[in-house]
């Protein structure tokens, strides 16, 4: 007797069936039944996710996680009539889990290469390792209990995850499948493939990086598809920021100026530098005075506090780590390493979907977005986007202005992603702005803020800088850059105090106005001292800082600058005390 061949139902046939029947068919192994359930209810599920988070990319992630869980746990659904409420509950639980972990959740490294067991803790649906192990257990469990041809493989979910493996070469894929799906330990894989156990670890580690990259691309594609379905795909370009013409070496201040100029609370460049605290910052890398020194600060904390001093709440997406080592000097690398082609070869940031969401939202509100390392390791602005071409319109005050592919964000020479956007303005008076700015400056000067272990902050900088000249270990280009940046900042500090004296007419400042004039003079003298040092070691060549005689001249100049800076700090403390006393009396 011939075997009876049962022809699977087509998509058209499935659409005529009620959910209850589809659930039962999916439980029985009909691979199209679950796909039809997904197609039928995906928009509702996405709506559920958006009710818990306003971020489209995060909602899409929650939907994917929830559908994977539903696929793997469909057998636990007792009442097939309750499929949609059951799925809604999974979405809710996934949303609470994701939101409770906060925005800075990171993928973790392979924590264990041993065999996995069914008694392990539940999968972490944000972690690639956990997902693969969980899917691997489900795959092998299904294979033991059903004919392989009847294994319920849902095209839109399970195969999407497994298709990530095809970013690997055949050898890598076989090793990864052996570990995750066949549950073989590294020593067993090493024996099977006649390789060392160390090589197995290397292949698994390398493969995992590739899988994370592919997973990120999938999430970005899903996010863009969501925008398209929602009718949000468009081109939006703001007016080119005036900040691109700002004459300052402190590029983060120029970018902050560009953010603020898009609001109704416009301020001068000296005011931006002063209130944000950047007019008073002083950071170096001891030993060689590396070029990264002036930008080695905690981007999110310092920049967000600077905006708060001016009356703005902000949001950031960042992969920047406070304890990172100085990056390579972009002025001393082959130009090819700064090219778009070089960026495309670097790791795709796992935070890209989150960054895209922030940029889209901010541009749509009329505000450009501050970003790090768009063209070189400096700060710039994203002021537009084109979804069809998937490019940003971006520039800075270093004469860069062009489009940047979405995927190249965070793939600069430093390979760190940082974007910052204004969220909202809040009421703030001049005395509060100044009090906050003074606090930021004094905390920095005293070395009381969290700092990178590789650098020295505030007044302690001068001793470390002089020591580098004494030892003859100074890197000319980095030293020249550090000098000109700090001189420029102090010039704007002088202009900041002068502007307050001339334009802030409220009587609360009357008692400290003479101190402000004194501060303006001191910072002008400090700027003059740095100008003299810059002439001795001009940027970019840098002169000969390790020449013994020139080193003595530099130390003498730094000692004079330090005396003026310490005197200026004393004046700032007096201004702070005066404002506090005035506030107490009123």
XYZ file of C-alpha atoms in Angstrom:
586
model
C 0.000 0.000 0.000
C 1.390 3.408 -0.977
C 2.064 5.981 1.721
C -0.531 8.700 1.957
C 0.995 12.098 1.107
C -0.634 15.013 2.945
C -0.217 18.289 1.090
C 0.413 21.290 3.406
C -2.218 23.999 3.388
C -1.440 27.085 1.327
C -1.387 30.635 2.717
C -4.774 31.306 1.059
C -6.279 28.271 2.765
C -4.856 29.309 6.131
C -6.414 32.763 5.916
C -9.871 31.182 5.987
C -9.195 29.391 9.262
C -9.923 30.779 12.736
C -7.087 31.440 15.188
C -8.063 28.488 17.365
C -7.641 26.046 14.494
C -4.365 27.653 13.443
C -2.964 27.275 16.953
C -3.889 23.603 17.013
C -2.321 23.061 13.587
C 0.833 24.908 14.685
C 1.064 22.694 17.767
C 0.777 19.658 15.492
C 3.724 20.796 13.402
C 2.182 22.823 10.554
C 4.990 25.232 9.795
C 2.727 27.639 7.877
C 0.092 27.841 10.588
C 2.270 29.757 13.015
C 3.468 32.012 10.201
C -0.157 32.839 9.419
C -0.795 33.669 13.082
C 2.172 36.019 13.023
C 1.086 37.684 9.780
C -2.438 38.027 11.134
C -1.573 39.621 14.467
C 1.827 41.255 14.033
C 0.493 44.804 13.771
C -1.515 44.358 16.984
C 1.499 42.891 18.748
C 3.625 45.817 17.601
C 0.945 48.178 18.893
C 1.126 46.458 22.281
C 4.902 46.931 22.358
C 4.636 50.609 21.389
C 2.237 51.169 24.289
C 5.096 50.279 26.647
C 7.883 52.164 24.872
C 7.848 55.115 22.510
C 11.012 53.933 20.773
C 10.238 52.145 17.514
C 13.459 50.137 17.395
C 12.938 48.908 20.979
C 9.314 47.992 20.259
C 10.493 45.969 17.256
C 13.037 44.183 19.443
C 10.347 43.380 22.015
C 8.077 41.997 19.282
C 10.842 39.763 17.937
C 11.690 38.480 21.413
C 8.020 37.849 22.217
C 7.365 35.976 18.969
C 10.402 33.774 19.496
C 9.180 32.929 22.996
C 5.685 32.247 21.683
C 7.089 29.973 18.987
C 9.165 27.997 21.470
C 6.435 27.765 24.123
C 3.332 27.283 21.985
C 2.843 23.838 23.475
C 2.193 25.409 26.897
C -0.908 27.268 25.621
C -3.763 25.184 27.046
C -6.715 27.153 25.669
C -6.134 27.698 21.958
C -8.895 30.309 21.918
C -6.742 32.542 24.117
C -3.801 32.877 21.698
C -3.909 36.681 21.336
C -4.243 37.483 25.081
C -1.498 34.926 25.755
C 0.755 36.625 23.195
C -0.113 40.033 24.645
C 1.010 38.803 28.071
C 4.344 37.656 26.613
C 4.835 41.076 24.980
C 4.092 42.791 28.288
C 6.557 40.596 30.186
C 9.264 41.125 27.575
C 8.673 44.883 27.655
C 8.988 45.007 31.450
C 12.143 42.904 31.284
C 13.761 45.104 28.650
C 12.803 48.406 30.259
C 13.937 47.294 33.714
C 17.428 46.658 32.380
C 17.797 50.207 31.097
C 19.192 51.495 27.799
C 22.794 50.443 28.305
C 22.300 46.663 28.114
C 25.280 45.119 26.361
C 25.902 41.819 24.649
C 28.138 39.687 26.891
C 31.098 37.574 25.888
C 30.982 33.774 25.812
C 30.783 33.058 29.515
C 30.888 29.295 29.186
C 31.994 26.937 26.487
C 30.889 23.816 28.288
C 27.947 21.593 27.416
C 24.532 23.099 27.927
C 21.825 21.244 29.812
C 18.061 21.445 29.995
C 18.367 22.503 33.647
C 20.002 25.825 32.776
C 18.331 29.089 33.685
C 15.871 30.575 31.166
C 17.277 32.303 28.100
C 18.108 35.998 28.150
C 16.315 37.145 25.010
C 18.628 40.133 24.509
C 21.765 38.012 24.583
C 22.898 36.271 21.407
C 24.538 33.355 23.239
C 21.420 32.676 25.265
C 19.154 32.800 22.218
C 21.330 30.384 20.257
C 21.585 27.941 23.148
C 17.812 28.090 23.718
C 17.046 27.616 20.043
C 19.565 24.808 19.914
C 17.862 22.974 22.767
C 14.455 23.483 21.134
C 15.774 22.249 17.809
C 17.297 19.068 19.226
C 14.290 18.391 21.453
C 11.922 18.655 18.473
C 14.142 16.424 16.366
C 13.973 13.688 19.020
C 10.188 13.616 19.091
C 9.081 14.199 15.506
C 9.992 13.426 11.963
C 12.511 16.083 10.805
C 10.184 16.985 7.931
C 7.465 17.773 10.425
C 9.573 19.982 12.732
C 7.785 23.273 13.193
C 10.146 25.754 11.548
C 8.537 29.170 11.280
C 10.048 31.047 8.352
C 9.654 34.562 9.761
C 11.187 33.800 13.192
C 13.151 30.614 13.671
C 14.684 30.679 10.211
C 15.536 34.372 10.614
C 17.612 33.541 13.676
C 19.226 30.510 12.064
C 19.865 32.418 8.854
C 22.267 34.590 10.827
C 24.617 31.635 10.677
C 25.004 32.159 6.968
C 27.166 35.213 7.602
C 29.790 32.658 8.657
C 31.987 30.655 6.328
C 31.212 26.913 6.116
C 33.888 25.903 8.637
C 32.803 28.517 11.190
C 29.168 27.560 10.712
C 29.822 23.863 11.320
C 31.748 24.613 14.508
C 29.105 27.017 15.835
C 26.295 24.557 15.046
C 28.265 21.779 16.726
C 28.554 23.850 19.881
C 25.126 25.449 20.076
C 22.882 22.925 18.334
C 24.697 19.641 18.960
C 25.853 20.791 22.426
C 29.432 19.621 21.944
C 32.114 20.966 24.274
C 35.223 22.654 22.773
C 37.433 19.609 23.383
C 34.914 17.425 21.521
C 34.763 19.897 18.631
C 38.571 20.043 18.573
C 38.739 16.260 18.220
C 36.047 16.200 15.532
C 37.693 18.881 13.386
C 41.292 17.896 14.218
C 42.220 21.274 15.638
C 43.416 22.582 18.968
C 40.955 23.539 21.682
C 42.433 27.066 21.645
C 41.537 27.340 17.959
C 37.974 26.278 18.746
C 37.683 29.132 21.231
C 39.079 31.536 18.634
C 36.624 30.395 15.967
C 33.686 30.649 18.363
C 34.745 34.115 19.494
C 35.293 35.343 15.933
C 32.011 33.810 14.811
C 30.126 35.437 17.638
C 31.376 38.869 16.569
C 30.140 38.171 13.043
C 26.772 37.001 14.364
C 26.362 40.138 16.466
C 27.110 42.239 13.392
C 24.518 40.348 11.366
C 21.984 40.570 14.176
C 22.479 44.356 14.291
C 21.934 44.610 10.523
C 18.724 42.594 10.868
C 17.435 44.889 13.629
C 18.289 47.985 11.566
C 16.482 46.517 8.559
C 13.461 45.700 10.724
C 13.473 49.236 12.139
C 13.547 50.744 8.646
C 10.767 48.403 7.496
C 8.702 49.544 10.468
C 9.203 53.176 9.446
C 8.151 52.301 5.911
C 5.015 50.495 7.022
C 4.147 53.414 9.313
C 4.627 55.891 6.456
C 7.522 57.570 8.281
C 10.147 57.027 5.560
C 11.209 60.458 4.362
C 13.965 62.995 3.846
C 14.322 65.696 6.509
C 17.125 68.260 6.378
C 17.362 71.227 8.747
C 19.022 74.522 7.903
C 22.776 74.154 7.913
C 23.902 75.040 11.457
C 25.719 78.329 11.962
C 27.907 76.320 14.337
C 29.909 75.039 11.358
C 31.472 78.509 11.065
C 32.285 78.903 14.782
C 35.994 79.799 15.261
C 36.914 77.513 18.152
C 39.210 74.559 18.701
C 36.779 73.173 21.290
C 34.614 71.225 18.839
C 32.172 69.930 21.465
C 31.362 73.570 22.329
C 30.757 74.367 18.659
C 28.423 71.364 18.444
C 26.600 72.429 21.615
C 26.196 75.870 20.049
C 24.571 74.206 17.037
C 22.139 72.330 19.254
C 21.147 75.426 21.232
C 20.835 77.645 18.135
C 17.930 75.451 17.004
C 15.967 76.416 20.129
C 14.415 79.680 21.244
C 17.116 80.056 23.911
C 19.948 81.296 21.684
C 23.326 82.068 23.262
C 26.719 83.343 22.142
C 29.651 80.976 21.734
C 31.454 82.389 24.830
C 28.254 81.827 26.822
C 28.019 78.233 25.582
C 31.629 77.517 26.581
C 31.247 79.172 29.957
C 27.907 77.720 31.046
C 28.761 74.223 29.782
C 32.039 74.328 31.708
C 34.247 73.731 28.665
C 35.910 77.143 29.004
C 37.472 75.860 32.227
C 38.318 72.246 31.418
C 41.936 71.135 31.401
C 42.815 67.491 30.681
C 46.047 65.905 29.490
C 47.468 62.424 29.001
C 50.559 62.398 31.259
C 53.869 61.305 29.847
C 53.491 62.063 26.155
C 50.663 64.682 26.175
C 48.678 62.633 23.656
C 46.363 64.444 21.251
C 43.335 62.674 22.790
C 43.766 64.530 26.092
C 41.259 67.378 25.576
C 38.501 64.931 24.559
C 39.180 62.328 27.265
C 36.218 63.087 29.466
C 32.989 61.289 30.231
C 30.997 62.432 27.202
C 27.522 61.682 28.517
C 27.961 63.035 32.038
C 29.867 66.206 31.108
C 27.862 67.181 28.021
C 24.484 66.435 29.556
C 25.424 68.418 32.657
C 26.564 71.265 30.414
C 23.193 71.324 28.673
C 21.395 71.136 32.013
C 23.365 74.187 33.180
C 21.738 76.018 30.257
C 18.248 74.685 30.937
C 18.023 71.642 28.642
C 17.252 68.014 29.372
C 18.888 65.703 26.862
C 19.160 62.076 25.786
C 22.268 60.183 24.753
C 23.182 56.879 23.151
C 26.761 55.948 23.902
C 29.278 53.111 23.782
C 31.969 55.365 25.272
C 33.751 53.882 28.292
C 35.380 56.174 30.846
C 38.387 53.902 31.359
C 39.334 53.569 27.688
C 42.914 54.146 26.565
C 43.826 57.097 24.322
C 42.965 56.320 20.736
C 45.450 56.579 17.901
C 46.388 60.040 16.664
C 44.318 60.564 13.510
C 46.900 63.105 12.285
C 49.529 60.384 12.184
C 47.701 57.516 10.483
C 47.430 56.736 6.797
C 44.640 58.853 5.227
C 43.071 55.648 3.950
C 42.138 54.738 7.542
C 39.862 57.792 7.670
C 38.062 56.921 4.424
C 34.449 55.704 4.124
C 35.794 52.393 2.808
C 37.813 51.914 6.004
C 34.750 52.649 8.122
C 32.747 49.963 6.326
C 35.312 47.342 7.344
C 35.009 48.163 11.046
C 32.585 46.625 13.501
C 28.979 47.748 13.233
C 27.867 49.308 16.518
C 25.251 47.236 18.334
C 23.753 50.566 19.464
C 23.078 51.711 15.906
C 19.298 50.986 15.976
C 18.941 52.991 19.191
C 21.023 55.830 17.754
C 18.939 55.905 14.564
C 15.782 56.263 16.614
C 17.265 59.182 18.574
C 18.486 60.969 15.443
C 15.168 60.555 13.630
C 13.206 61.819 16.607
C 15.443 64.846 17.195
C 15.618 65.945 13.547
C 11.846 65.615 13.277
C 11.566 67.966 16.277
C 13.834 70.482 14.531
C 17.008 69.882 16.542
C 20.367 68.719 15.137
C 22.151 65.928 17.002
C 25.640 66.155 18.467
C 27.787 63.182 17.445
C 31.335 61.999 17.995
C 33.866 60.985 15.337
C 31.734 61.621 12.269
C 34.747 62.512 10.116
C 37.633 62.420 12.622
C 37.887 62.065 16.413
C 36.136 65.388 17.091
C 32.542 66.456 17.690
C 30.114 67.410 14.938
C 26.413 67.658 14.155
C 23.889 65.535 12.268
C 21.352 67.959 10.808
C 19.352 65.791 8.416
C 18.571 62.318 7.125
C 17.352 60.543 3.997
C 15.688 57.218 4.742
C 15.580 55.995 1.147
C 19.331 56.489 0.717
C 20.010 55.679 4.368
C 22.348 58.632 4.845
C 22.784 61.412 7.383
C 23.599 65.022 6.527
C 26.420 65.963 8.864
C 29.220 68.432 9.394
C 31.432 70.180 11.942
C 33.428 73.376 12.381
C 36.551 71.665 10.967
C 35.336 72.210 7.374
C 33.676 68.811 7.046
C 30.171 68.732 5.574
C 28.772 65.752 3.657
C 26.522 62.714 3.893
C 27.347 59.688 6.028
C 25.726 56.249 5.589
C 23.594 55.174 8.533
C 25.739 52.102 9.060
C 28.943 54.168 9.348
C 27.807 55.899 12.526
C 30.112 54.726 15.303
C 32.598 53.176 12.871
C 35.197 55.936 12.940
C 38.842 55.427 13.722
C 38.050 55.390 17.457
C 35.122 52.959 16.959
C 32.958 54.566 19.645
C 29.366 55.655 19.102
C 28.056 58.738 20.875
C 25.027 60.807 19.916
C 23.317 63.435 22.058
C 20.005 65.202 21.456
C 18.040 67.895 23.246
C 14.889 66.434 24.748
C 13.243 69.543 26.148
C 13.936 72.977 27.607
C 12.963 73.851 31.169
C 12.675 77.219 32.946
C 15.924 78.440 34.501
C 17.142 81.859 35.676
C 20.557 83.423 35.139
C 21.727 83.009 38.739
C 20.940 79.273 38.660
C 22.709 78.848 35.315
C 25.816 80.578 36.631
C 25.765 78.726 39.961
C 25.566 75.391 38.121
C 28.364 76.370 35.732
C 30.611 77.421 38.629
C 29.969 74.124 40.383
C 30.868 72.184 37.224
C 34.079 74.195 36.772
C 35.235 73.931 40.384
C 34.524 70.199 40.649
C 36.686 69.724 37.550
C 39.476 71.992 38.755
C 39.710 70.085 42.051
C 39.829 66.705 40.325
C 36.634 65.616 42.074
C 34.761 64.363 39.013
C 35.007 60.734 37.811
C 37.912 60.629 35.409
C 39.732 58.365 33.030
C 42.642 56.615 34.722
C 44.789 57.399 31.689
C 44.610 61.172 32.093
C 44.946 63.998 34.606
C 42.267 66.653 35.139
C 42.059 70.183 36.466
C 44.829 72.006 38.321
C 46.806 68.773 38.795
C 47.387 68.887 35.042
C 50.141 71.489 35.318
C 52.490 69.353 37.412
C 52.071 66.367 35.058
C 52.576 68.572 32.005
C 55.794 70.082 33.400
C 57.061 66.605 34.270
C 56.645 65.507 30.635
C 58.819 68.431 29.504
C 61.424 67.585 32.166
C 61.620 63.952 31.033
C 61.609 64.817 27.326
C 58.755 62.411 26.541
C 56.414 64.886 24.814
C 54.748 63.949 21.501
C 54.998 67.176 19.411
C 51.677 67.028 17.538
C 49.601 66.065 20.566
C 51.281 68.651 22.766
C 50.705 71.420 20.219
C 47.033 70.473 19.914
C 46.515 70.307 23.673
C 48.140 73.712 24.038
C 46.045 75.464 21.400
C 42.776 73.906 22.640
C 43.362 75.021 26.227
C 44.442 78.492 25.135
C 41.302 78.847 23.014
C 39.089 77.700 25.900
C 40.638 80.288 28.252
C 40.157 83.060 25.679
C 36.454 82.233 25.623
C 36.426 82.072 29.446
C 37.590 85.707 29.465
C 34.904 86.665 26.934
C 32.302 84.753 28.964
C 32.931 86.769 32.124
C 33.067 90.011 30.174
C 29.712 89.261 28.520
C 28.067 88.562 31.871
C 29.454 91.796 33.307
C 28.132 93.795 30.354
C 24.775 92.126 29.680
C 23.505 90.462 32.870
C 22.002 93.498 34.567
C 20.049 91.795 37.360
C 20.935 93.278 40.745
C 21.742 89.821 42.156
C 25.073 90.063 40.329
C 26.013 93.548 41.536
C 28.076 92.418 44.528
C 30.101 89.884 42.497
C 30.438 91.982 39.341
C 33.910 93.270 40.334
C 35.016 89.665 40.859
C 33.711 88.771 37.398
C 35.801 91.577 35.888
C 38.822 90.204 37.748
C 38.110 86.709 36.411
C 37.895 88.078 32.861
C 41.328 89.665 33.255
C 42.928 86.559 34.729
C 41.602 84.274 31.998
C 42.783 86.760 29.379
C 46.278 86.548 30.871
C 46.093 82.728 30.899
C 45.072 82.747 27.215
C 48.026 85.033 26.412
C 50.349 82.586 28.152
C 49.028 79.667 26.124
C 49.364 81.748 22.942
C 53.065 82.240 23.711
C 53.439 78.499 24.344
C 51.682 77.790 21.037
C 54.155 79.994 19.177
C 56.951 77.956 20.713
C 55.233 74.695 19.685
C 52.903 75.523 16.753
C 50.210 73.115 15.589
C 50.358 70.802 13.671
C 54.160 70.336 13.415
C 54.652 70.872 17.138
C 58.227 72.168 17.128
C 60.816 70.563 19.415
C 59.250 70.173 22.871
C 61.874 67.626 23.955
C 64.768 70.002 23.340
C 66.235 70.739 26.784
C 66.340 74.535 26.370
C 62.865 74.777 24.863
C 61.586 72.452 27.572
C 62.819 74.905 30.231
C 61.032 77.768 28.453
C 57.831 75.723 28.332
C 58.035 74.873 32.036
C 58.511 78.548 32.932
C 55.497 79.493 30.825
C 53.358 76.743 32.369
C 54.329 77.841 35.871
C 53.202 81.405 35.105
C 49.966 80.118 33.538
C 49.346 77.899 36.561
C 49.751 80.805 38.979
C 47.131 82.792 37.074
C 44.817 79.769 36.833
C 45.005 79.113 40.570
C 44.258 82.784 41.187
C 41.294 82.524 38.807
C 39.980 79.468 40.651
C 40.149 81.431 43.892
C 38.075 84.185 42.274
C 35.525 81.642 41.018
C 35.181 80.327 44.563
C 34.541 83.873 45.792
C 31.909 84.414 43.094
C 30.249 81.145 44.105
C 30.245 82.167 47.766
C 28.839 85.595 46.863
C 25.975 84.095 44.851
C 25.192 81.664 47.682
C 25.151 84.444 50.279
C 22.954 86.597 48.049
C 20.502 83.755 47.566
C 20.367 83.098 51.307
C 19.630 86.762 52.046
C 16.737 86.840 49.562
